[in-house]
mmCIF file of C-alpha atoms in Angstrom:
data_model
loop_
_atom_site.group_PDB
_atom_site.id
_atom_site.type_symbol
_atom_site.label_atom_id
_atom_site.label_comp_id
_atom_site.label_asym_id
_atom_site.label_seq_id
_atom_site.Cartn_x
_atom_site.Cartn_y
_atom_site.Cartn_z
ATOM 1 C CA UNK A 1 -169.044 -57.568 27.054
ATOM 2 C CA UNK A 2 -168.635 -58.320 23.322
ATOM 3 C CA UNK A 3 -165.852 -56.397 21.932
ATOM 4 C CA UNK A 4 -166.710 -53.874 18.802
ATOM 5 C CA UNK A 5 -164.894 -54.006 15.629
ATOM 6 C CA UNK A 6 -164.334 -50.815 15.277
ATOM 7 C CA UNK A 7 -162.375 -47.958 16.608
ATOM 8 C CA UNK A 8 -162.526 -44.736 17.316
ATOM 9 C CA UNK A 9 -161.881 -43.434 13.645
ATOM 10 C CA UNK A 10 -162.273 -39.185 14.531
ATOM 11 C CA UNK A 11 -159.613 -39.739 17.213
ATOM 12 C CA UNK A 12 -157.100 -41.375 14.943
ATOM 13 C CA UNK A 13 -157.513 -39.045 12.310
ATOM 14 C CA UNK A 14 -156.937 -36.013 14.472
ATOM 15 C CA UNK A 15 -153.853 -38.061 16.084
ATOM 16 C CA UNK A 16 -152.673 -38.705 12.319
ATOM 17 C CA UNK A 17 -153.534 -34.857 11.485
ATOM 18 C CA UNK A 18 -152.081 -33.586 14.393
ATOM 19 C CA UNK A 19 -149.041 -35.377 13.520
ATOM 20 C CA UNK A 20 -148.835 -33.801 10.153
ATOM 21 C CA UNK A 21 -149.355 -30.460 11.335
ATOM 22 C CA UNK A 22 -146.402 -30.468 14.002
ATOM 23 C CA UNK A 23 -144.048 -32.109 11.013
ATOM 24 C CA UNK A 24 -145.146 -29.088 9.251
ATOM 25 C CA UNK A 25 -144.105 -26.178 11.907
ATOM 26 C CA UNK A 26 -141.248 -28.290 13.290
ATOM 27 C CA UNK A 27 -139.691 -28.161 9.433
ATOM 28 C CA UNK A 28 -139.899 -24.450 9.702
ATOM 29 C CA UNK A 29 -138.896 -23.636 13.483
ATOM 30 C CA UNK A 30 -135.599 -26.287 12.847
ATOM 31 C CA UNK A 31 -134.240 -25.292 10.301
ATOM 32 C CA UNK A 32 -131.782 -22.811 10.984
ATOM 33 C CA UNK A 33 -130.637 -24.458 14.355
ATOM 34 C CA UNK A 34 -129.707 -27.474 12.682
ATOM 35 C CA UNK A 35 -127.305 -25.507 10.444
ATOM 36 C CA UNK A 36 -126.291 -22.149 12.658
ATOM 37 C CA UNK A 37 -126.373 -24.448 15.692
ATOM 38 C CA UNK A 38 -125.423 -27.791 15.439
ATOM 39 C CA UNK A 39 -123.457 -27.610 12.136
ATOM 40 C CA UNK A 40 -126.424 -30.338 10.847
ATOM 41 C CA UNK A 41 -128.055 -30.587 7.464
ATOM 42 C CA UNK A 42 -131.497 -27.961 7.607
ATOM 43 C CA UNK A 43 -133.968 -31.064 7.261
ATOM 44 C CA UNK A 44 -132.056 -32.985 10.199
ATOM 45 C CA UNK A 45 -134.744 -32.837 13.047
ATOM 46 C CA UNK A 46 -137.769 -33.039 10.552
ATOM 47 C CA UNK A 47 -136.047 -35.925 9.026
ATOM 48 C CA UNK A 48 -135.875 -37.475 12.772
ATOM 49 C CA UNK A 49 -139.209 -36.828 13.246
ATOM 50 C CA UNK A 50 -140.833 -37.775 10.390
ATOM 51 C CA UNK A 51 -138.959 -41.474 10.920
ATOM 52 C CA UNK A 52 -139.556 -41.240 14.672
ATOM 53 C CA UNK A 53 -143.406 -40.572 13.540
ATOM 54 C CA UNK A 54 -143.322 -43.924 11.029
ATOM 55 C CA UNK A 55 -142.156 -45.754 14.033
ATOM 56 C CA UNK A 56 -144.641 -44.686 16.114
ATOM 57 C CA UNK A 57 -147.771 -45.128 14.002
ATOM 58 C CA UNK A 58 -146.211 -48.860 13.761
ATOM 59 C CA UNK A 59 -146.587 -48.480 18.004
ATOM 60 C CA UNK A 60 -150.221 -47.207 17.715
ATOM 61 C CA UNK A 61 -151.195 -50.320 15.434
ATOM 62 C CA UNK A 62 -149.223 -52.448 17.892
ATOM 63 C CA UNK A 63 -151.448 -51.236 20.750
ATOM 64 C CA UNK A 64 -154.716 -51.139 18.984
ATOM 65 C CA UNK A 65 -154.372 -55.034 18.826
ATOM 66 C CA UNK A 66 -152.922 -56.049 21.989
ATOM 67 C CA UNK A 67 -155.400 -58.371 24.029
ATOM 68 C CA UNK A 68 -157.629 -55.739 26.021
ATOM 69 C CA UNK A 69 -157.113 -57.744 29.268
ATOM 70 C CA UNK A 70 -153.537 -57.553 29.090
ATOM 71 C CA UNK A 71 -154.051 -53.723 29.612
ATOM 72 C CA UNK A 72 -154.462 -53.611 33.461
ATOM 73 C CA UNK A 73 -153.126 -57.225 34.028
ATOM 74 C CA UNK A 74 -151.337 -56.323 37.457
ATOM 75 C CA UNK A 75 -148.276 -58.521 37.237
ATOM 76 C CA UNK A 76 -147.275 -56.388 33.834
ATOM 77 C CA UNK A 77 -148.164 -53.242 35.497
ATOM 78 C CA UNK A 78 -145.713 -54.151 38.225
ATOM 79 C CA UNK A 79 -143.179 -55.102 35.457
ATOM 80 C CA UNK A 80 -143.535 -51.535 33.611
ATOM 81 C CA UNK A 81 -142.791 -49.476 36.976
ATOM 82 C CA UNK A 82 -139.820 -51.430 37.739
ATOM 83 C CA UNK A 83 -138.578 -51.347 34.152
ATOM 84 C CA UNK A 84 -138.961 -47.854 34.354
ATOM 85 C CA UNK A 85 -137.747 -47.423 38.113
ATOM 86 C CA UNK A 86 -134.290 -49.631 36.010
ATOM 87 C CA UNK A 87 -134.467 -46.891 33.552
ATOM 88 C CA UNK A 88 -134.295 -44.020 35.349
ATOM 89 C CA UNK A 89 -131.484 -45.146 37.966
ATOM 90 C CA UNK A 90 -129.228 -45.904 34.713
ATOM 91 C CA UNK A 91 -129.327 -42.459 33.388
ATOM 92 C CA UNK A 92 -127.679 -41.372 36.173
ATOM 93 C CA UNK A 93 -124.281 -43.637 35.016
ATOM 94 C CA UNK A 94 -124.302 -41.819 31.725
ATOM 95 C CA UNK A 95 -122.477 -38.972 31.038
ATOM 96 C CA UNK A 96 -124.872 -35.907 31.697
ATOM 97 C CA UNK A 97 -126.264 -34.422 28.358
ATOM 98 C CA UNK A 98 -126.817 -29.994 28.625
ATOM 99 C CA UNK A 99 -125.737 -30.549 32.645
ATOM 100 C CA UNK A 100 -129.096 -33.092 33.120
ATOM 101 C CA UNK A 101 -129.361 -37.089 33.360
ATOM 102 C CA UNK A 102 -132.577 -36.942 31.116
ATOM 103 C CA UNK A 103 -131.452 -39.327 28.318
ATOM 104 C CA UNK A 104 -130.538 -42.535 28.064
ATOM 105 C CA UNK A 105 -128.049 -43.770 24.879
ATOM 106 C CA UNK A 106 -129.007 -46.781 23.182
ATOM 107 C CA UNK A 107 -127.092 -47.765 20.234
ATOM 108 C CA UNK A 108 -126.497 -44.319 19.408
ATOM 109 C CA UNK A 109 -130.622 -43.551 20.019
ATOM 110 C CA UNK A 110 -131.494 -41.456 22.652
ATOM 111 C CA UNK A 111 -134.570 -42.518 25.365
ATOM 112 C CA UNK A 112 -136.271 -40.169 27.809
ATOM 113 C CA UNK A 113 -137.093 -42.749 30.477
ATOM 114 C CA UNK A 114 -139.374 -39.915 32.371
ATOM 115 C CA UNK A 115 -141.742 -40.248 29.620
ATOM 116 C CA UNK A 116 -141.762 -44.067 29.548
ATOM 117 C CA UNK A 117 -141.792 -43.900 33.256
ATOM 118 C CA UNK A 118 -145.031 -41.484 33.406
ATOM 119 C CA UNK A 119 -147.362 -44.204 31.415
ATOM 120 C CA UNK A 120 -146.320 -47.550 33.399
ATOM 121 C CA UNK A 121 -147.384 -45.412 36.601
ATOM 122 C CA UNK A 122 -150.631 -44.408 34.663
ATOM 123 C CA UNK A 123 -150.799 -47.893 33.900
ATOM 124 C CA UNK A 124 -149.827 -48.883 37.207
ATOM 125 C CA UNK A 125 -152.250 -46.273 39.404
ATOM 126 C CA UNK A 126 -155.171 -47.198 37.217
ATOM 127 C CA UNK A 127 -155.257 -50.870 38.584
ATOM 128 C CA UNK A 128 -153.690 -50.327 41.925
ATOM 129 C CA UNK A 129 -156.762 -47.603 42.581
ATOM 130 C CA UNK A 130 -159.428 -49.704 41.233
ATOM 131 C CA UNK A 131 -158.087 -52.311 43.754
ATOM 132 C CA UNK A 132 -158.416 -50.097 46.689
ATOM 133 C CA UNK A 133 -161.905 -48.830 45.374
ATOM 134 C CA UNK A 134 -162.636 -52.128 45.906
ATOM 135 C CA UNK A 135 -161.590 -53.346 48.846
ATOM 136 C CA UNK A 136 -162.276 -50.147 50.888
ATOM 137 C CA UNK A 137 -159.970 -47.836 50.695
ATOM 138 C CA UNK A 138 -157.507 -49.775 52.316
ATOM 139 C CA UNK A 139 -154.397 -47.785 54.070
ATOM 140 C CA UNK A 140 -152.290 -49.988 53.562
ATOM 141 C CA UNK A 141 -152.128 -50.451 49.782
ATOM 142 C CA UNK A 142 -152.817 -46.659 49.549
ATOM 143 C CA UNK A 143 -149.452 -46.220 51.385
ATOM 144 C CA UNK A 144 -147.825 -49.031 48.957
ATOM 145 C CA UNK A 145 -149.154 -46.840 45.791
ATOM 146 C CA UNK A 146 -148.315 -43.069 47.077
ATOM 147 C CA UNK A 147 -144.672 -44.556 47.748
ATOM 148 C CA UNK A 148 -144.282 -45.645 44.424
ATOM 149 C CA UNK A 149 -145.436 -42.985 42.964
ATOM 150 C CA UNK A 150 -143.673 -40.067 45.304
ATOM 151 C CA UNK A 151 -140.398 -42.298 44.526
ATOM 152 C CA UNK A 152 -141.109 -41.940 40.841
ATOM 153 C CA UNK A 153 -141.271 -38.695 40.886
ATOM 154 C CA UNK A 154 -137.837 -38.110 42.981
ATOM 155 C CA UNK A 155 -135.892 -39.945 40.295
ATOM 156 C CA UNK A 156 -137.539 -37.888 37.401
ATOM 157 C CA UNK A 157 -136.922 -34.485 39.926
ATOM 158 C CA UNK A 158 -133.845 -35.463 40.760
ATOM 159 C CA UNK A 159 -132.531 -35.652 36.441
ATOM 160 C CA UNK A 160 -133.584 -32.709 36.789
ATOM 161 C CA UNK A 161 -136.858 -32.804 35.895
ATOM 162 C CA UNK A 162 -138.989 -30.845 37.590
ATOM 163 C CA UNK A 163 -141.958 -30.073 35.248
ATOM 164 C CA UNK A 164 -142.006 -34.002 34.208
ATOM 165 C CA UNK A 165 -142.145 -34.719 37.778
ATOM 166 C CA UNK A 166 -145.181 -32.431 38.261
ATOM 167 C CA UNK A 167 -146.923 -33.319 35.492
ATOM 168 C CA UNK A 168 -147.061 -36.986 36.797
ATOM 169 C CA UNK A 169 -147.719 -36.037 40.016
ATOM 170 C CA UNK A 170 -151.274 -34.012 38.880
ATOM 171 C CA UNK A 171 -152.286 -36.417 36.912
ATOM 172 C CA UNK A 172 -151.805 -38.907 39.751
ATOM 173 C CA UNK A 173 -153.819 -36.815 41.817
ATOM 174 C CA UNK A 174 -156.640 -36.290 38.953
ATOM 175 C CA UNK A 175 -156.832 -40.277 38.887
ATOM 176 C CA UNK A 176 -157.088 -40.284 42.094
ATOM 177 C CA UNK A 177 -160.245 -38.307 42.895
ATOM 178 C CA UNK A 178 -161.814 -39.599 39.818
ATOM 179 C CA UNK A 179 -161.649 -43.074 41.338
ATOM 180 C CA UNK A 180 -163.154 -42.130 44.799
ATOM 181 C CA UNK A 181 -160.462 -41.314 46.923
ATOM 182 C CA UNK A 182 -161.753 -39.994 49.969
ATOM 183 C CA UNK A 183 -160.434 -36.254 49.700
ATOM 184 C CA UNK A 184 -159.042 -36.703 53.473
ATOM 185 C CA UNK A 185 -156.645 -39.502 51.901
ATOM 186 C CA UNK A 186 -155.983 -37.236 48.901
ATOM 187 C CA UNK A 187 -155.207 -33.898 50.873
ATOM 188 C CA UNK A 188 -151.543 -35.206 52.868
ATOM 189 C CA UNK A 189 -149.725 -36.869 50.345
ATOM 190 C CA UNK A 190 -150.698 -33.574 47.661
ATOM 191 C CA UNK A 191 -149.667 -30.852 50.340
ATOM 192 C CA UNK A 192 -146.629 -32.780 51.170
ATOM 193 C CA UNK A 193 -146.641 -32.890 46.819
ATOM 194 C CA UNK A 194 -146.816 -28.754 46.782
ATOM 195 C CA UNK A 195 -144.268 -28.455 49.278
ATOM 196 C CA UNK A 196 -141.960 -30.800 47.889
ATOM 197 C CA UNK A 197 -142.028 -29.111 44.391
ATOM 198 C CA UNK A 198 -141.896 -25.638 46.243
ATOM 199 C CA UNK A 199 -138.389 -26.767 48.125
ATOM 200 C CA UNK A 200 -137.624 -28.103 44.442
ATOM 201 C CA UNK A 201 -137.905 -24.246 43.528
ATOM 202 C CA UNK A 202 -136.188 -22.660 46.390
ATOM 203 C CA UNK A 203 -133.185 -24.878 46.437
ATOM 204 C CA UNK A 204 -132.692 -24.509 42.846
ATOM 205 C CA UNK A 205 -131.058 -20.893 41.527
ATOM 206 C CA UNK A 206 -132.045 -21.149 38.001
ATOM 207 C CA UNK A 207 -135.726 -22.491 38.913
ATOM 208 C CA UNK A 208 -135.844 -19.350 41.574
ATOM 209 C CA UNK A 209 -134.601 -16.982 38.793
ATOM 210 C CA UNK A 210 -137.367 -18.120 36.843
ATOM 211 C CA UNK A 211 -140.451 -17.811 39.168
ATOM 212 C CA UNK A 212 -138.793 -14.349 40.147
ATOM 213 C CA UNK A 213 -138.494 -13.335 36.156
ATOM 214 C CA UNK A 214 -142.459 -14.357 35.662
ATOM 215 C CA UNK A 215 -143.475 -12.885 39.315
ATOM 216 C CA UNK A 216 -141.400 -9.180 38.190
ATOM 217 C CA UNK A 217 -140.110 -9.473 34.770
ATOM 218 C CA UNK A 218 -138.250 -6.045 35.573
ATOM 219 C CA UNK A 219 -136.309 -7.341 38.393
ATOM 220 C CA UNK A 220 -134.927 -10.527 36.475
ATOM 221 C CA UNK A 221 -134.394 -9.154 32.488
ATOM 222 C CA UNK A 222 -132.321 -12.321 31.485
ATOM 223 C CA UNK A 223 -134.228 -15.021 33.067
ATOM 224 C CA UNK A 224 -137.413 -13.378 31.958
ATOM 225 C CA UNK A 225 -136.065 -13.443 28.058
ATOM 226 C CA UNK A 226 -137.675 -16.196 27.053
ATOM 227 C CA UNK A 227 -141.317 -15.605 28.153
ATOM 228 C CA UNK A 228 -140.456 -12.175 26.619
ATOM 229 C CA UNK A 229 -139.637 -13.126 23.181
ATOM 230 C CA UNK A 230 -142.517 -15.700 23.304
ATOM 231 C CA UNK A 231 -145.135 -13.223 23.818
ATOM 232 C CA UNK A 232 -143.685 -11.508 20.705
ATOM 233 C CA UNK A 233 -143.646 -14.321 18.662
ATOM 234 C CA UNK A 234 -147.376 -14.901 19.174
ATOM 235 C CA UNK A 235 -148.357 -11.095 18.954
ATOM 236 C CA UNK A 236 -146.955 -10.373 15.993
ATOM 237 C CA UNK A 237 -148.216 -13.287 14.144
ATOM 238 C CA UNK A 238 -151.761 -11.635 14.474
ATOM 239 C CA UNK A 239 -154.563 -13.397 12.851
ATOM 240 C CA UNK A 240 -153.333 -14.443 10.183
ATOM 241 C CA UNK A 241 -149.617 -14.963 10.650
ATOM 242 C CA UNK A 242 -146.087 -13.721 8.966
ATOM 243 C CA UNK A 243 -146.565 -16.752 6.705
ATOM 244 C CA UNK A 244 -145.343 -20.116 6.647
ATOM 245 C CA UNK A 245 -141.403 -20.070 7.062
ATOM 246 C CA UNK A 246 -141.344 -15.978 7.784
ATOM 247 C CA UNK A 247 -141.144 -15.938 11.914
ATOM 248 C CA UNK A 248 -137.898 -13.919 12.724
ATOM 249 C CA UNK A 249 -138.059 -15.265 16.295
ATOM 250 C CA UNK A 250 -136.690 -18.654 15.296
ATOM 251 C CA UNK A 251 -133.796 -16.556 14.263
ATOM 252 C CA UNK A 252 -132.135 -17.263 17.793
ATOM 253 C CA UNK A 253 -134.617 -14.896 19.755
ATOM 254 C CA UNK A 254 -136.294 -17.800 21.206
ATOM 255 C CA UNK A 255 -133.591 -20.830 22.423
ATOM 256 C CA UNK A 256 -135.747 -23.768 21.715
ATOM 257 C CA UNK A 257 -138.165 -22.916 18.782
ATOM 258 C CA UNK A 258 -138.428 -26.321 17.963
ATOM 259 C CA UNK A 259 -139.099 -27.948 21.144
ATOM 260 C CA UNK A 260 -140.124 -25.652 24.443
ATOM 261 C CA UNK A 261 -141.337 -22.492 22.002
ATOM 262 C CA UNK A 262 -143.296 -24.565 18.792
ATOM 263 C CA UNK A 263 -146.506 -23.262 20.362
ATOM 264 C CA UNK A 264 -145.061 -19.863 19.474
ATOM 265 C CA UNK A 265 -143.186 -19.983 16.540
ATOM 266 C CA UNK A 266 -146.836 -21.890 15.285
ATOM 267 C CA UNK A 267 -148.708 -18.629 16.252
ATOM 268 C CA UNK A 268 -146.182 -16.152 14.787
ATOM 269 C CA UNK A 269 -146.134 -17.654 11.154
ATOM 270 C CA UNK A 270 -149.533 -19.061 10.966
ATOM 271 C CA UNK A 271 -151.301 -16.470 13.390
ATOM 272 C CA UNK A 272 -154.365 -16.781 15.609
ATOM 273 C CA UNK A 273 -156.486 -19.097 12.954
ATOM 274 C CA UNK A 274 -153.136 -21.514 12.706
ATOM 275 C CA UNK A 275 -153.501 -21.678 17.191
ATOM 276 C CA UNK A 276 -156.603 -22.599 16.811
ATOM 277 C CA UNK A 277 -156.866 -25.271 14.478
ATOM 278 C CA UNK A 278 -154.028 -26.380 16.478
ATOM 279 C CA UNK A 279 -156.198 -25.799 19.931
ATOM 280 C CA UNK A 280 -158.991 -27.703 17.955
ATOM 281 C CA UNK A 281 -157.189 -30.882 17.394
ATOM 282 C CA UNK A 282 -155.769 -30.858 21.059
ATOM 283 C CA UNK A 283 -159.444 -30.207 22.233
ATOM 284 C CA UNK A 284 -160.884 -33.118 20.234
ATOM 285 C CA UNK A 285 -158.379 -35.499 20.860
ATOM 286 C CA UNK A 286 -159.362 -34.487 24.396
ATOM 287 C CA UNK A 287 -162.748 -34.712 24.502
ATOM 288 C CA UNK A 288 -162.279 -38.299 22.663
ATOM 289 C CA UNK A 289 -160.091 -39.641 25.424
ATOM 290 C CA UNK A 290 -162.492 -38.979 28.283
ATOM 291 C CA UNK A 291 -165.914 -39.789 26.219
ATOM 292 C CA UNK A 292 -164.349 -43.355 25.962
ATOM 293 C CA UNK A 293 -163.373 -43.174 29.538
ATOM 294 C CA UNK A 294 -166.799 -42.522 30.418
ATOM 295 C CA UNK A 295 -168.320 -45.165 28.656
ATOM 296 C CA UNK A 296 -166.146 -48.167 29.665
ATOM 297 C CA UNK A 297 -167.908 -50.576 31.817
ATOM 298 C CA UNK A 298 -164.917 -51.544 33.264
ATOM 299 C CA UNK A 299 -163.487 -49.285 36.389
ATOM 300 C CA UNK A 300 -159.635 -49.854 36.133
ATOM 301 C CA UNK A 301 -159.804 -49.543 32.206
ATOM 302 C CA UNK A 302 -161.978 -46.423 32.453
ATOM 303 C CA UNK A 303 -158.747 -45.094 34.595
ATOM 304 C CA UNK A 304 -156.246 -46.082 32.034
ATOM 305 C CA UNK A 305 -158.395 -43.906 29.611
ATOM 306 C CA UNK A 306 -158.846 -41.242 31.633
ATOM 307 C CA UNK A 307 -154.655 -41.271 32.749
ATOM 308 C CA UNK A 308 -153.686 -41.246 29.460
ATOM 309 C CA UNK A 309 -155.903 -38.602 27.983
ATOM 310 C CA UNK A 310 -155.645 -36.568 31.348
ATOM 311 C CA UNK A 311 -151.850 -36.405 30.854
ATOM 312 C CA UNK A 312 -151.608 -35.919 27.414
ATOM 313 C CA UNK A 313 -154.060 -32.994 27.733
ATOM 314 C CA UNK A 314 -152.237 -31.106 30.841
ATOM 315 C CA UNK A 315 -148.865 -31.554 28.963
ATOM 316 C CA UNK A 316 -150.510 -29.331 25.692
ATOM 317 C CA UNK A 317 -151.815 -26.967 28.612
ATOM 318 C CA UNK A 318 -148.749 -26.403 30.185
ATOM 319 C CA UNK A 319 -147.043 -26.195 27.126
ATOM 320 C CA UNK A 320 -149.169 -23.454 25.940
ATOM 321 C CA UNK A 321 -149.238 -21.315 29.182
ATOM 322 C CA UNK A 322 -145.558 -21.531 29.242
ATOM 323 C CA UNK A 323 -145.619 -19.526 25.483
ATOM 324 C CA UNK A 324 -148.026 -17.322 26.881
ATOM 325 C CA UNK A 325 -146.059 -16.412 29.756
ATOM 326 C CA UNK A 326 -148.779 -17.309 32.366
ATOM 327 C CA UNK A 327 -146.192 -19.931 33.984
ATOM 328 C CA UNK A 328 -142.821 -19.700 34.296
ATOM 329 C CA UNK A 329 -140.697 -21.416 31.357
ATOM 330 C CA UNK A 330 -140.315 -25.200 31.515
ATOM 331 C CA UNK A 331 -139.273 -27.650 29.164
ATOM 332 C CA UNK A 332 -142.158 -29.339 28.349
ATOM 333 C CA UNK A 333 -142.857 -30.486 24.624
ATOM 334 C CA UNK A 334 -146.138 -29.796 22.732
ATOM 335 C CA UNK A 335 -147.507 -33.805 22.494
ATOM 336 C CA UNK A 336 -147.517 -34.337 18.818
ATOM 337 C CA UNK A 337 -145.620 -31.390 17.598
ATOM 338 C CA UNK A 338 -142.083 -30.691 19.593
ATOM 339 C CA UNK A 339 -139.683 -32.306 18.673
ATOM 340 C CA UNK A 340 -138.797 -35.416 20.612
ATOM 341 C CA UNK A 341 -138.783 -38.763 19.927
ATOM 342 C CA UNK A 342 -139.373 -40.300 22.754
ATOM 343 C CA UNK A 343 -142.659 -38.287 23.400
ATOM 344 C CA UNK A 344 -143.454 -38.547 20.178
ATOM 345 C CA UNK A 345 -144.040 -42.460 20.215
ATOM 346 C CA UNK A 346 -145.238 -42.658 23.623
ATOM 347 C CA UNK A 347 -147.518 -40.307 22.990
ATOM 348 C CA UNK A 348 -148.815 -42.044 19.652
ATOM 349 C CA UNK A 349 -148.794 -45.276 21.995
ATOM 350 C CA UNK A 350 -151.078 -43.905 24.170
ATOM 351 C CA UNK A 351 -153.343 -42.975 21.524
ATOM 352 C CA UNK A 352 -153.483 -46.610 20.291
ATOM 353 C CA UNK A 353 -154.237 -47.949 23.944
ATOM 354 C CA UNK A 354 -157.178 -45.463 23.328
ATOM 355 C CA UNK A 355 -158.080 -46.686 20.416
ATOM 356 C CA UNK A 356 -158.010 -50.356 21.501
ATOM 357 C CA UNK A 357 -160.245 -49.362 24.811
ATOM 358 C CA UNK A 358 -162.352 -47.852 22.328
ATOM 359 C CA UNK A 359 -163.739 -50.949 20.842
ATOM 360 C CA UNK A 360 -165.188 -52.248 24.123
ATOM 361 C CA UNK A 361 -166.906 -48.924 24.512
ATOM 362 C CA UNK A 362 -170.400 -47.578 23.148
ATOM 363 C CA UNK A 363 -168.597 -44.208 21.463
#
């Protein structure tokens, strides 16, 4: 199939805007922690980010021009989900960073190898499924892939991790039925998924404080402090907002305004219009993603697409729930907007894979 010049120009620009836009709130909801916090000048994490953000547009460009076939070429799909098996073993020989073995220190840069680790198995599941679509379902290599990915998913648990760990393991499962899978095949491995995640909970006092905070906020006041202050955050912004830079929540009412709580700090200075046209570039990004997923010709390429966009679309959802209160809080970042550098780069990486699939489809 002859390959197009061009790319898919809307979902670069709302990649590029979307970027702007989170540089924008992260200046504001930063700010103060840098200096009342961490003793850091005010501009510290924008500065971060905005650099981070230069790096990873260079990463997008990178991936828009990498050879298409390289993409799903099985021996580097191996080679990612060993690098990141290599990555995430290694953390654990670091000292631990806020009681976790999240980050690895390079150089005096920090890495999140769950991140890196959720697109080589996107990467990684999109070729190994098409495979088995092929051959027949085979139980064998279905056994060979559900291992991999179940022991992916302990080591990213086990930082801990949990909501990283989950997040891989739905999208997994999305990729999975969108490929074929016969649900009989699908139905084990994700009930032996819930109750993994569910002893995850039980085991764990501070995850168990949390469900109980968001199940009876009354019973748990501390633990449910967070979703609390979130809610208040986004109702008092009301449709308009406090104004850009004006959100007293930042103010040490919500712990991680500029990571885990953007989503709110974004609705309590710019309001309900500001969620929106945030909502709106998340939706078209979206809806982008899959259209060129659905008009690849090829099947383990249309998975990539679909993996990538699936992910990056359940990570804004959860994100947002979590500020609403409708799931108990996690630390997952806002794609585009938290700060993080790691996420931010992988994240624009996966939008230039998208953008290179793009020219071989009719979008």
């Amino acid at each position: 199939m002859p390959i197009k010049q061009r790319f898919d120009r809307l979902l670069l620009g709302a990649a590029i805007l979307q970027v702007g836009v989170g540089l924008a709130i992260l200046g504001s909801a930063s700010w103060l922690i840098a200096t009342e916090r961490y003793g850091l000048p005010g501009s510290y994490f924008f500065t971060w980010q905005a650099a981070t953000a230069v790096v990873g547009l260079g990463v997008l460009v990178v991936c828009m021009h990498v050879r298409s076939d390289l993409l799903t070429e099985p021996r580097l799909a191996r080679f990612g989900v060993g690098l990141s098996w290599l990555l995430l073993v290694v953390v654990f020989f670091q000292p631990p960073v806020a009681a976790t073995h999240r980050w690895l220190s390079i150089g005096g840069l920090s890495l999140q190898p769950s991140v890196l680790a959720r697109v080589a198995l996107i990467v990684f599941a999109a070729v190994e499924l098409d495979r088995a679509r092929r051959e027949g379902w085979p139980s064998r290599r279905l056994w060979i892939l559900m291992t991999i990915c179940a022991l992916t998913a302990v080591l990213i648990i086990a930082e801990p991790d949990l909501g990283s760990g989950a997040l891989l393991l739905v999208v997994l499962t999305a990729m999975a039925c969108v490929a074929g899978m016969p649900v009989r095949m699908i139905a084990a491995p994700a009930a032996v998924g819930v109750l993994a995640l569910a002893g995850a909970v039980v085991t764990s006092p501070y995850r168990l404080a949390r469900v109980k905070a968001f199940i009876d906020p009354d019973a748990a006041t501390a633990a449910g402090w967070q979703s609390y202050q979130s809610l208040v955050a986004i109702g008092s912004g009301g449709l308009t907002g406090r104004g850009y830079g004006s959100g007293p929540q930042k103010l040490f009412f919500l712990p991680e305004p500029h990571t885990d709580f953007i989503f709110s700090i974004a609705g309590e200075e710019l309001g309900l219009l500001g969620l929106l046209g945030l909502l709106g570039l998340i939706a078209l990004i979206t809806w982008r993603g899959l259209r060129i997923a659905s008009r690849l010709a090829s099947t383990d390429r249309a998975l990539l697409a679909f993996g990538l966009t699936f992910a990056f679309a359940v990570q804004s959802l959860i994100h947002m729930i979590v500020c609403l209160d409708m799931l108990p809080p996690k630390g997952i970042p806002l794609p585009l907007v938290s700060y993080g550098k790691t996420d931010l780069v992988v994240t624009l990486a996966s939008v230039g894979l998208l953008l290179n699939l793009s020219r071989e489809a009719s979008v």
